[in-house]
CSV table of C-alpha atoms in Angstrom, one decimal:
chain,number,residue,atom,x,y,z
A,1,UNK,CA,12.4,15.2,7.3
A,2,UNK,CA,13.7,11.6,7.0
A,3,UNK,CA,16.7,10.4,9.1
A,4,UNK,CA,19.6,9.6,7.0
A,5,UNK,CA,20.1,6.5,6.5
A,6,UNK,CA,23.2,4.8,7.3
A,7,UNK,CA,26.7,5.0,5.8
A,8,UNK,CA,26.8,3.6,2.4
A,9,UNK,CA,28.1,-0.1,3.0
A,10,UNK,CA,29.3,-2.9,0.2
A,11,UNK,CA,26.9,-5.4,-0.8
A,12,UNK,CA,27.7,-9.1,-1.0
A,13,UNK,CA,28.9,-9.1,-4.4
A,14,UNK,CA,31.5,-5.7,-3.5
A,15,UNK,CA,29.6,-3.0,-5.0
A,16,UNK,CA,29.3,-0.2,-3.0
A,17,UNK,CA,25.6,1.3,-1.5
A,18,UNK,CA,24.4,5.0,-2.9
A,19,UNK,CA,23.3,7.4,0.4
A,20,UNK,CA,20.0,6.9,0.5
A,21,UNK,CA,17.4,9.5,1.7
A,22,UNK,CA,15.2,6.5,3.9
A,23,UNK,CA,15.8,5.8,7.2
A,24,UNK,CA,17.8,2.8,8.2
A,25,UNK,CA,15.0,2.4,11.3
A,26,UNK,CA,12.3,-0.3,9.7
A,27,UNK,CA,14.7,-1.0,6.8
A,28,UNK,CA,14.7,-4.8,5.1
A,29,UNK,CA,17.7,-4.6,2.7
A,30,UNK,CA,18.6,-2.6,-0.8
A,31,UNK,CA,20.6,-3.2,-3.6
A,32,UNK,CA,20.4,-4.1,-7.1
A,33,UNK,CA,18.5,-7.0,-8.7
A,34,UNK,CA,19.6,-8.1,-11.9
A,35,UNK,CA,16.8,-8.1,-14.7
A,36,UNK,CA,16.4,-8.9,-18.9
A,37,UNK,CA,18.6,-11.9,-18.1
A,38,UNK,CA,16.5,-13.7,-21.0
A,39,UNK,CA,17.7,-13.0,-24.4
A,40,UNK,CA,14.0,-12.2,-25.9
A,41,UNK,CA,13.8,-9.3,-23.9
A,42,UNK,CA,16.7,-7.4,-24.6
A,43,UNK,CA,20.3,-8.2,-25.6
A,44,UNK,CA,22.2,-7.7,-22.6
A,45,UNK,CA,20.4,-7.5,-18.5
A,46,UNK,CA,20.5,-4.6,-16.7
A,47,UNK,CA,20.1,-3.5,-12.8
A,48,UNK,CA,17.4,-2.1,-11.1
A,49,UNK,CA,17.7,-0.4,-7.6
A,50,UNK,CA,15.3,-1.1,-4.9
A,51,UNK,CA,15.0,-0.8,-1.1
A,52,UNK,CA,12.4,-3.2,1.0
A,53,UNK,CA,11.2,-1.3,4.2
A,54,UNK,CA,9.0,-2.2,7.1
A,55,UNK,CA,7.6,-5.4,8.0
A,56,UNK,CA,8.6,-8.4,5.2
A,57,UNK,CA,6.1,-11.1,6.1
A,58,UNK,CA,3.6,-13.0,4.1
A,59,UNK,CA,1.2,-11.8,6.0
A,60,UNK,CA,2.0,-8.0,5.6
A,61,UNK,CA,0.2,-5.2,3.2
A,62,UNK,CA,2.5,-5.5,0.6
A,63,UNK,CA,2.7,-1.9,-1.2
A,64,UNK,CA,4.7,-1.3,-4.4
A,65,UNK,CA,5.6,2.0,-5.5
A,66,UNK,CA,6.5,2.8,-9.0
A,67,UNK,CA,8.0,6.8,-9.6
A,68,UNK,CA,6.6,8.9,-12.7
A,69,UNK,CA,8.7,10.5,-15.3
A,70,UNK,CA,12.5,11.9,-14.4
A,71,UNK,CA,11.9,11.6,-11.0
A,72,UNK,CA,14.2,7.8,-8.5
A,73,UNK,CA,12.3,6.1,-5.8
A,74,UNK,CA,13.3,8.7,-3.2
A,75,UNK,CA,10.2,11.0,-4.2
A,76,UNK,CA,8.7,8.2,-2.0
A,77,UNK,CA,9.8,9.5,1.2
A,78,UNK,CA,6.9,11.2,2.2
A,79,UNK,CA,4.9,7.2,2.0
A,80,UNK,CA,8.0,5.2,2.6
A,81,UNK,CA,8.3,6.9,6.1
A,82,UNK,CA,4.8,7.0,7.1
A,83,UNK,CA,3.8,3.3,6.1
A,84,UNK,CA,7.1,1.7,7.0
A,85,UNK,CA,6.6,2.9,10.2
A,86,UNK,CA,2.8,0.8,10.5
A,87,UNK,CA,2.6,-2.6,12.3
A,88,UNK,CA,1.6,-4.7,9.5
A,89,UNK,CA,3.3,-3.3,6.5
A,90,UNK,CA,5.7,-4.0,3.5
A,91,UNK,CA,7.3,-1.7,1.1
A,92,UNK,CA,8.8,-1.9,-2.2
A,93,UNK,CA,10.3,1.1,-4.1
A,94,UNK,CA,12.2,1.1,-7.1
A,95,UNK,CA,14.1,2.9,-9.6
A,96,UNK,CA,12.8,2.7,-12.9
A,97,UNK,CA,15.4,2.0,-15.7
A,98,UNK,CA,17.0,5.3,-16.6
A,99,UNK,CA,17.1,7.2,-13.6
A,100,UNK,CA,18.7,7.2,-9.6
A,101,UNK,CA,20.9,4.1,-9.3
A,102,UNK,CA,19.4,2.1,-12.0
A,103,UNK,CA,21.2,1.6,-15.5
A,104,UNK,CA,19.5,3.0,-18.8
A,105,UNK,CA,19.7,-0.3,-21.4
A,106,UNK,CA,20.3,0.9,-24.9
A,107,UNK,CA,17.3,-0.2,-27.3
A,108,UNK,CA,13.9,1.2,-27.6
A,109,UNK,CA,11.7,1.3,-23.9
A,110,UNK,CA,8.1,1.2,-23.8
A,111,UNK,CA,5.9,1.1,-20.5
A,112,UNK,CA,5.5,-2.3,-21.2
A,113,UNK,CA,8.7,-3.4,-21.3
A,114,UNK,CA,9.6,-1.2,-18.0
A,115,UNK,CA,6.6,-2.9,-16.8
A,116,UNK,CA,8.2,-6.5,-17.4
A,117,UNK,CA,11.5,-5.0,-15.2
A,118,UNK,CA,8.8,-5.0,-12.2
A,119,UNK,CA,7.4,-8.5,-12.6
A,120,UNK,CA,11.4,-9.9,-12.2
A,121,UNK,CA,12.2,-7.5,-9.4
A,122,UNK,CA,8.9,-8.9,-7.5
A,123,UNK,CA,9.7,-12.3,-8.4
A,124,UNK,CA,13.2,-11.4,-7.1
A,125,UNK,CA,12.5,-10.4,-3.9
A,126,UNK,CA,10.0,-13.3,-3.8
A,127,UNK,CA,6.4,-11.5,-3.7
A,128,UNK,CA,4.9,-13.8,-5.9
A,129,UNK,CA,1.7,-14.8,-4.0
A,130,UNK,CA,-1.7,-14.3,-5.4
A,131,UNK,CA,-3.7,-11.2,-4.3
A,132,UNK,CA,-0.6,-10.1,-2.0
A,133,UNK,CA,0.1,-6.6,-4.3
A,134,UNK,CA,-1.0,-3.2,-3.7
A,135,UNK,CA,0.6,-1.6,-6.5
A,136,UNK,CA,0.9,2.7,-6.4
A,137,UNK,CA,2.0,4.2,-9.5
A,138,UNK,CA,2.4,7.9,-10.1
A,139,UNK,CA,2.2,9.4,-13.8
A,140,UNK,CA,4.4,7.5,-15.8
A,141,UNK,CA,4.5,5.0,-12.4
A,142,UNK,CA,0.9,4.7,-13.5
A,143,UNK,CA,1.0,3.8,-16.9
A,144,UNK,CA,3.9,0.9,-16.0
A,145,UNK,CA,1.0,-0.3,-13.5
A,146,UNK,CA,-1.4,-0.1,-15.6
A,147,UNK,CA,0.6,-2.7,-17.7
A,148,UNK,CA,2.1,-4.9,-15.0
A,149,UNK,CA,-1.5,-5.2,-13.7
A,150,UNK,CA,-2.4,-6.5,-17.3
A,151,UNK,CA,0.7,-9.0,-17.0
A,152,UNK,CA,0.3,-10.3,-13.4
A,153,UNK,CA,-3.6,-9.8,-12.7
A,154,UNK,CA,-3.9,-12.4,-10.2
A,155,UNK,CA,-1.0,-11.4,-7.7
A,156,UNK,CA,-2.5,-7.8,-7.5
A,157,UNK,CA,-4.9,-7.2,-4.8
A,158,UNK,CA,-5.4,-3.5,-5.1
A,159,UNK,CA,-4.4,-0.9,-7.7
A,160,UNK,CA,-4.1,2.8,-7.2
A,161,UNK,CA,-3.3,5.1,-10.7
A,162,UNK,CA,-2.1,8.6,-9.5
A,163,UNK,CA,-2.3,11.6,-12.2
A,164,UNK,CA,-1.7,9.4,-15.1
A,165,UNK,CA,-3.4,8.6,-18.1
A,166,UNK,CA,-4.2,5.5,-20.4
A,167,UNK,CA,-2.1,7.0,-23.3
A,168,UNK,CA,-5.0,5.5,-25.8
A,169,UNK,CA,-6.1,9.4,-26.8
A,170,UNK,CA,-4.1,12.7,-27.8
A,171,UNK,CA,-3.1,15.4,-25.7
A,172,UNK,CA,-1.8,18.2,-26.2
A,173,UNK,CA,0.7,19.2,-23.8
A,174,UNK,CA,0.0,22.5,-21.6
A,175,UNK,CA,2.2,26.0,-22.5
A,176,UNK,CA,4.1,25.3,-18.6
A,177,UNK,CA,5.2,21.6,-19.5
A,178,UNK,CA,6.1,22.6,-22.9
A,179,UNK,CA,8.5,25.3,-21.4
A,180,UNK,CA,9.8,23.3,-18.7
A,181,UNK,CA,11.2,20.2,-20.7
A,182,UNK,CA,12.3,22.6,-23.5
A,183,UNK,CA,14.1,25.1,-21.2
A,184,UNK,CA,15.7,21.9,-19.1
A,185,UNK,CA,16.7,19.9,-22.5
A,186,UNK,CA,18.3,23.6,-24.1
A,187,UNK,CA,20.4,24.0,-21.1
A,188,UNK,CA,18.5,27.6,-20.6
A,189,UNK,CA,18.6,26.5,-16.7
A,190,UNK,CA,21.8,26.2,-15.6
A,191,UNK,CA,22.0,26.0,-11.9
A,192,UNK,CA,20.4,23.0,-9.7
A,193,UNK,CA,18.3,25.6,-7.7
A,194,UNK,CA,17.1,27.2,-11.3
A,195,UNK,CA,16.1,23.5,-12.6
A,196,UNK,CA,14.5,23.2,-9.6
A,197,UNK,CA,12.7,26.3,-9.3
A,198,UNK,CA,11.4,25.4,-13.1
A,199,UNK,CA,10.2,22.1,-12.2
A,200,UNK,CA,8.5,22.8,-9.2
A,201,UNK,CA,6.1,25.3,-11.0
A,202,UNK,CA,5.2,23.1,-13.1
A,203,UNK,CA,4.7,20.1,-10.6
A,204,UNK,CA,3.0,22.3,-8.0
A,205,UNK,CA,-0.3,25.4,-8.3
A,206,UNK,CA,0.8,28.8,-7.4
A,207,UNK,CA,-1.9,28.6,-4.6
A,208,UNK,CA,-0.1,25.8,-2.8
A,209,UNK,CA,3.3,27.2,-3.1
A,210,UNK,CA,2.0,30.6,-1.7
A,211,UNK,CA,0.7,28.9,1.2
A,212,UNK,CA,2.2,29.5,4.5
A,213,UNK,CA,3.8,26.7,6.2
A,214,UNK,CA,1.9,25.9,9.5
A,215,UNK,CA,3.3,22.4,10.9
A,216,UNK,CA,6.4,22.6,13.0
A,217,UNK,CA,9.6,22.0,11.8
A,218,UNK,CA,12.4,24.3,10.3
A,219,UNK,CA,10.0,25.6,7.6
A,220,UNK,CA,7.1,27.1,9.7
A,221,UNK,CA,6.2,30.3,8.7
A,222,UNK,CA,7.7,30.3,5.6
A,223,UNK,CA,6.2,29.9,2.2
A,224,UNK,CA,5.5,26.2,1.2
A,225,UNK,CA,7.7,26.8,-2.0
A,226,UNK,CA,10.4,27.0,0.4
A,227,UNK,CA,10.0,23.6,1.5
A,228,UNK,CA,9.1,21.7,-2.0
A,229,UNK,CA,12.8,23.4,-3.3
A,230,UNK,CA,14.7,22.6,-0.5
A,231,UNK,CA,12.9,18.8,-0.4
A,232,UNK,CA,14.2,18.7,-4.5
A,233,UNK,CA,17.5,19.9,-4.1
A,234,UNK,CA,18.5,17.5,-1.0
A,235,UNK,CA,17.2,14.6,-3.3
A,236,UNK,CA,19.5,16.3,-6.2
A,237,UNK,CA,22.2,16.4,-4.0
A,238,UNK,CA,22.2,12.9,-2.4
A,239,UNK,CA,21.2,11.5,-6.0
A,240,UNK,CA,22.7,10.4,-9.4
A,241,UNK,CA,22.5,13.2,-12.6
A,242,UNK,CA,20.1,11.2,-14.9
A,243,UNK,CA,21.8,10.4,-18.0
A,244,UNK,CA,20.6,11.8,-21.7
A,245,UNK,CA,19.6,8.3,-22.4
A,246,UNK,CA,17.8,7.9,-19.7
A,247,UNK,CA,15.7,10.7,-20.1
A,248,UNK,CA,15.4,9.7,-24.0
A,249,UNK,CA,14.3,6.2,-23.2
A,250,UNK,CA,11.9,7.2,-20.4
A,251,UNK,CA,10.2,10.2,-22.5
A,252,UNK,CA,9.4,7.4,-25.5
A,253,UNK,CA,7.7,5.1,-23.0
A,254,UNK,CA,5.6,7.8,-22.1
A,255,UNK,CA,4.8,9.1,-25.6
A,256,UNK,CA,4.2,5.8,-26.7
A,257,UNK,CA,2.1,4.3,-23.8
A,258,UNK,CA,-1.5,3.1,-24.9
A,259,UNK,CA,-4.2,0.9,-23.2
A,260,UNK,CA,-7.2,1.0,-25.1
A,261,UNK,CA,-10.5,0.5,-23.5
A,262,UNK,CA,-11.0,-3.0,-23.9
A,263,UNK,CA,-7.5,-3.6,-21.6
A,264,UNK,CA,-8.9,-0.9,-19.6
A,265,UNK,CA,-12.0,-3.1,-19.3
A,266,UNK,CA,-9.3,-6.3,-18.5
A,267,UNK,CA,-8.7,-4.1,-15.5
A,268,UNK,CA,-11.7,-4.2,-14.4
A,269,UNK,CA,-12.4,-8.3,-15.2
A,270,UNK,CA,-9.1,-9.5,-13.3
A,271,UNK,CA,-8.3,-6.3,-10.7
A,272,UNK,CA,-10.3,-6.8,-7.3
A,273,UNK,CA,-10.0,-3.4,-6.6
A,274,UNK,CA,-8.7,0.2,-9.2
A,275,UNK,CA,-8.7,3.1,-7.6
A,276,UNK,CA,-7.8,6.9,-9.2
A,277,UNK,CA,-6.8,10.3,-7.4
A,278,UNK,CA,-5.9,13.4,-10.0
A,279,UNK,CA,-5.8,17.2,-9.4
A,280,UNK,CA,-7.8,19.8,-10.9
A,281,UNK,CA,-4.9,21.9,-11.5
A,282,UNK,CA,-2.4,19.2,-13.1
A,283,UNK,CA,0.1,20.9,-15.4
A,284,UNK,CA,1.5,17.8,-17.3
A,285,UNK,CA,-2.1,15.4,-17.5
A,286,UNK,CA,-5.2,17.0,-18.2
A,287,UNK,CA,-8.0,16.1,-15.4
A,288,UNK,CA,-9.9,15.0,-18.3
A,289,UNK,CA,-7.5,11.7,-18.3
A,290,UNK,CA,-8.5,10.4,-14.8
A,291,UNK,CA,-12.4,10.7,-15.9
A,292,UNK,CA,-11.3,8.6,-18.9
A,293,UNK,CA,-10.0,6.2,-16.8
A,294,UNK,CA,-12.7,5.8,-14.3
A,295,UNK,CA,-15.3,5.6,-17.2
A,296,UNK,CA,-13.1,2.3,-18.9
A,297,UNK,CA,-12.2,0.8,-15.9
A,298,UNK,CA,-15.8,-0.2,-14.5
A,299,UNK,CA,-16.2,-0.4,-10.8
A,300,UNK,CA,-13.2,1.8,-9.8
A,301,UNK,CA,-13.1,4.8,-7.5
A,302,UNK,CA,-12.4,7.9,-8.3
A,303,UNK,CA,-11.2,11.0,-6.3
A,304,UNK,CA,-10.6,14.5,-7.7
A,305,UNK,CA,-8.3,16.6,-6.0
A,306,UNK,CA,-9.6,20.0,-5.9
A,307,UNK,CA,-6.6,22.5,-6.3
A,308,UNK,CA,-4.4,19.7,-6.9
A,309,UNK,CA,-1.3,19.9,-8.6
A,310,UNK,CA,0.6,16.8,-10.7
A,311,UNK,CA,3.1,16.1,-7.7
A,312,UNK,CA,0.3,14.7,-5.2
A,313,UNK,CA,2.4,12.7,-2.8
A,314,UNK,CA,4.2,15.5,-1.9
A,315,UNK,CA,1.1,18.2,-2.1
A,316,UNK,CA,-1.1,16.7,-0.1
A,317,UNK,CA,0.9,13.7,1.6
A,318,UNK,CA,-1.3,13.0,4.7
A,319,UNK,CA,-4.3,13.1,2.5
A,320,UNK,CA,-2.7,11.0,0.0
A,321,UNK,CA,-1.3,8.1,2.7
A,322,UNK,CA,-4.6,8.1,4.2
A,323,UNK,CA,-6.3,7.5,0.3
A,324,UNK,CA,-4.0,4.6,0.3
A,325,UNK,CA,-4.8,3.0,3.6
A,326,UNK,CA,-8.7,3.4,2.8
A,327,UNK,CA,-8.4,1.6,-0.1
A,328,UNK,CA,-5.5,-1.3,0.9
A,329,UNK,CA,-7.4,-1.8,4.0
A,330,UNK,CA,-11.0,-2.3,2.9
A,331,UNK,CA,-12.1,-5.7,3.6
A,332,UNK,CA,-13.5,-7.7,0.4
C-alpha cells in the first residue's frame, strides 16, 4: 500500500491540494495546468490535475499514463510506485477531463479533443522533445493515445494500448457491462461498497477474485476480492464524486471514438515502437479488439493475457510493470 502522501498544501496561486493516494517520497510537484485557453477549441479553458513523480530530467524514461473510462489517475498507484521508485525514471499521470480533480467543460468531448488536453499538459510541464514519450493508456486511456500519438508522432518514442480498442467497428456490449452502467446510472446501488462490489465484477474474472492472497501484507490469506474492494473504496474515499457531466461527456468520447485502419497504419509509419496487452476474459472490450489492432498497426507486439480481466494494472501488476520496462527499455 502506498504511503500517504503529505498534508494537502496551497499552491502558488492559493488553491488548495486534494489528498493524494502517491507517496510524497520521489514526488516532483502536482497541481492543475490550465488548458483550451485558445478560443477554437472550446469557449472557455478548463483544468486538468496532474502529479510528476520520480526523476524529472531530460535524460529520464519519460512515461505518460492516461486512465480509462470513470476511473482519476490514482488507479495508477500500482505503476506510479514501482517506476517512480527506478533510477532513471519520469512519470506523468493525469486526470482526464470529467473525473478526480479535473473540471468537466460543458460542450460535446470526443477522444480527440481529450487527446488535445494531453498535448498542452506535456507542453506544460515542458516534455516537448522528440522521441522522449512513452505513452500508457488504458481503455478509454488508450483510445486518447491512440489519438495523441496521431497528433504528436515524433515526440513519442514508445506506445503501449492496454484493453482498448480502435472504435472503427461495432460491438456489442457484454450482458455484465450492460448491467453494471445501467444499475450504477438507475441508482439501484446505493452504497459505496455496493458500487464497488458491482464494478469490480465486472473489471475483474471470478477466478482471480477467488484467488487466495499469498504476498504479505494485511490481506494474506484472504480472498483477492478482498483486496481489489478495499484498494476501490480507499481511492472512493480520498477522491472526488464524478459529476453527471462528467460521466456524460466521458461515455460520448468513448462511443464515439474511431481510428480507421489507414490511421491505424499512420501508427505504424510515424510510431518507433506500438505495443498491445488485453485479457482473454475482458468484460467491457472483446479480445477480438486487441487482434484488430495488432493486425492494422503493422510491426507492433502483441501480448494476450490468458485469464485476464479488463483492469490489468491492478490484476496482474508486476507482470504488467515488467511488460512496460521490456518494451520502454529495448534499445532501437
Amino acid at each position: 500500500m502506498a504511503t500517504p502522501a503529505a498534508p494537502p498544501a496551497p499552491t502558488s496561486d492559493g488553491a488548495q491540494l486534494p489528498q493524494s493516494i502517491f507517496s510524497p517520497e520521489h514526488l516532483v510537484k502536482r497541481g492543475w495546468c490550465t488548458v483550451a485557453n485558445d478560443k477554437k477549441r472550446a469557449p472557455n479553458p478548463h483544468k486538468l490535475y496532474y502529479e510528476l513523480h520520480g526523476e524529472d530530467k531530460p535524460t529520464s524514461k519519460r512515461l505518460v499514463f492516461i486512465m480509462g473510462l470513470n476511473n482519476s489517475s490514482f488507479a495508477w498507484h500500482h505503476q506510479v510506485s514501482y517506476f517512480a521508485a527506478l533510477p532513471g525514471y519520469s512519470l506523468l499521470v493525469l486526470d482526464n477531463r470529467g473525473v478526480g480533480w479535473s473540471d468537466s467543460p460543458a460542450g460535446s468531448w470526443s477522444t480527440t479533443e481529450m487527446a488535445r488536453d494531453v498535448v498542452e499538459m506535456l507542453d506544460f510541464v515542458g516534455w516537448t522533445e522528440e522521441r522522449s514519450l512513452n505513452v500508457i493508456g488504458v481503455s478509454m486511456g488508450g483510445m486518447i493515445s491512440q489519438e495523441l500519438a496521431l497528433l504528436i508522432p515524433t515526440r513519442i518514442r514508445t506506445l503501449l494500448l492496454t484493453s482498448t480498442k480502435s472504435g472503427s467497428r461495432f460491438e456489442r456490449p457484454s450482458w455484465k457491462t450492460t448491467s453494471m452502467f445501467g444499475r450504477l446510472s438507475l441508482g439501484l446501488a446505493k452504497t459505496p461498497e455496493e458500487q464497488v462490489r458491482l464494478v469490480t465484477d465486472t473489471l475483474f474474472p471470478p477466478a482471480f477474485l477467488n484467488e487466495t492472497v499469498e504476498e504479505e501484507g494485511e490481506f494474506k490469506g484472504k480472498k483477492r476480492r478482498e483486496q481489489v474492494e478495499a484498494d476501490f473504496l480507499r481511492r472512493y474515499r480520498i477522491g472526488r464524486r464524478q459529476t453527471p457531466a462528467g460521466q456524460a461527456g466521458q461515455m460520448r468520447a468513448v462511443l464515439t471514438h474511431s481510428v480507421d485502419d489507414d490511421r491505424l497504419a499512420g501508427l505504424a509509419t510515424f510510431i518507433p515502437r506500438t505495443a498491445i496487452i488485453h485479457g482473454t476474459e475482458d468484460n467491457l472490450i472483446n479480445v477480438q479488439r486487441a487482434h484488430e489492432l495488432h493486425k492494422a498497426i503493422h510491426g507492433s507486439k502483441l501480448k494476450i493475457v490468458q485469464g485476464g480481466g479488463h483492469a490489468l494494472p491492478s490484476q496482474i501488476r508486476d507482470e504488467y510493470n515488467a511488460w512496460i520496462r521490456e518494451h520502454v527499455e529495448r534499445e532501437g
